[in-house]
Amino acid sequence: MKASASGIGSLITNGAVSGAGSFQMEQYLTGSGGATPDGVFYYVGSPIPNATAAIYGVPSNNKLWIDQEPSQDYAELTFGAIPLEVGQGYVARMGSTGTVTFNGSSFNTGNITEGNLTRTGTTETNRGYNLVGNPYPSTVSWDDASRTNLETTMWYRTHNGSTMLFDTYNTTGSVGTNNNGGGDVTGAIPPTQAFWVRVPTDGQTGSITFENADRSHGTATSIYKVDAEEGTLRINLSDGSVSDEQIILFNPSASDNYDDYDSQKFWADDVPQLYSNLNEDTLTINGLNNPLTNPTVPLGFKVPAQGVYTINASSVTFTE
């Protein structure tokens, strides 16, 4: 299964595959810096059951990390023989542009559960966020997955040029941000893509289960436009190079308290940030019941440095 700068292959099998040979899937990643990688970070997962860190060129010029929710940091994988767990997400940074090849005796299929998703402590800002990987050689649906003790929101680590950002997708409101500049993100998770999930309650452990019925063939670009929106206001804060999007979503099924129509703000570094507050929660997507009972929604912003910033309502979709 080939990959290039324009897209990645996809495979869904309807039954057993027989015969001899190996199962190979490519993943195309850009890179620079040689022995000291200095390009963008990729958030990745394995489509085969026996992958190791050596697939990403560890311990040569490339770098690979695993997130550690309890300590709110990343551990670098420095030995090529370290196994890559099915369903776990990893962070890769490459010294040069090209493809890595997953080479095994089978592809992942059937029901796959990523469990032991933790929320440690009581005060850390980013507690409860866990990095999960698409385990299949095909697109898989966040909307159709079975979740336990997880929010219905997911987060992608994206980039606009060389600037790393976060994009947010809320499955209850079927709405996603477009901070990457290439299109609104959706719950259709591309092959080899990792994404963030969040355990919302201190002390709980979460899990997510994917099934073959949740799988599909996506498009080459990996980023999709959602259907026409109704009752949605999109507002952007921009420094002229990158922007951060706040979505105000009105739905008669949403409450004005925190519920599944709301999505937490996942803070990025050194970029302008726009947000709204709901009590102690800071939101990227704010789901409200009715514009008549919420005629104003206070916004806040944080900027990394003094400069000129613009706020723009990029999309307003209301009908009488």
Short mmCIF file of C-alpha atoms in Angstrom, two decimals, residues 6 33 55 85 102-103 113-114 129 151 162 170 172 190-191 210 229 234 249 285 292 303 306 310 314:
data_model
loop_
_atom_site.label_atom_id
_atom_site.label_comp_id
_atom_site.label_asym_id
_atom_site.label_seq_id
_atom_site.Cartn_x
_atom_site.Cartn_y
_atom_site.Cartn_z
CA SER A 6 -0.70 13.56 -2.23
CA GLY A 33 17.73 18.80 9.73
CA ILE A 55 10.27 1.53 11.38
CA GLU A 85 1.49 -0.72 20.84
CA PHE A 102 5.33 -0.87 8.04
CA ASN A 103 6.30 -4.43 7.19
CA THR A 113 -9.60 -1.49 22.30
CA GLU A 114 -7.19 1.10 23.60
CA TYR A 129 -5.47 14.00 27.60
CA GLU A 151 -15.53 13.10 26.15
CA SER A 162 5.69 25.23 10.11
CA ASN A 170 -17.07 17.63 18.37
CA THR A 172 -22.29 15.62 19.10
CA PRO A 190 -7.05 8.76 8.35
CA PRO A 191 -4.77 5.69 8.31
CA PHE A 210 -13.08 0.42 17.23
CA GLU A 229 -23.88 24.22 9.00
CA ARG A 234 -17.13 30.86 13.47
CA LEU A 249 -22.91 26.42 18.12
CA ILE A 285 -16.51 24.93 20.77
CA LEU A 292 -32.42 34.45 22.11
CA VAL A 303 -1.37 36.46 22.37
CA GLN A 306 2.81 42.61 21.25
CA THR A 310 -7.49 40.83 13.87
CA SER A 314 -15.54 33.97 9.06
#
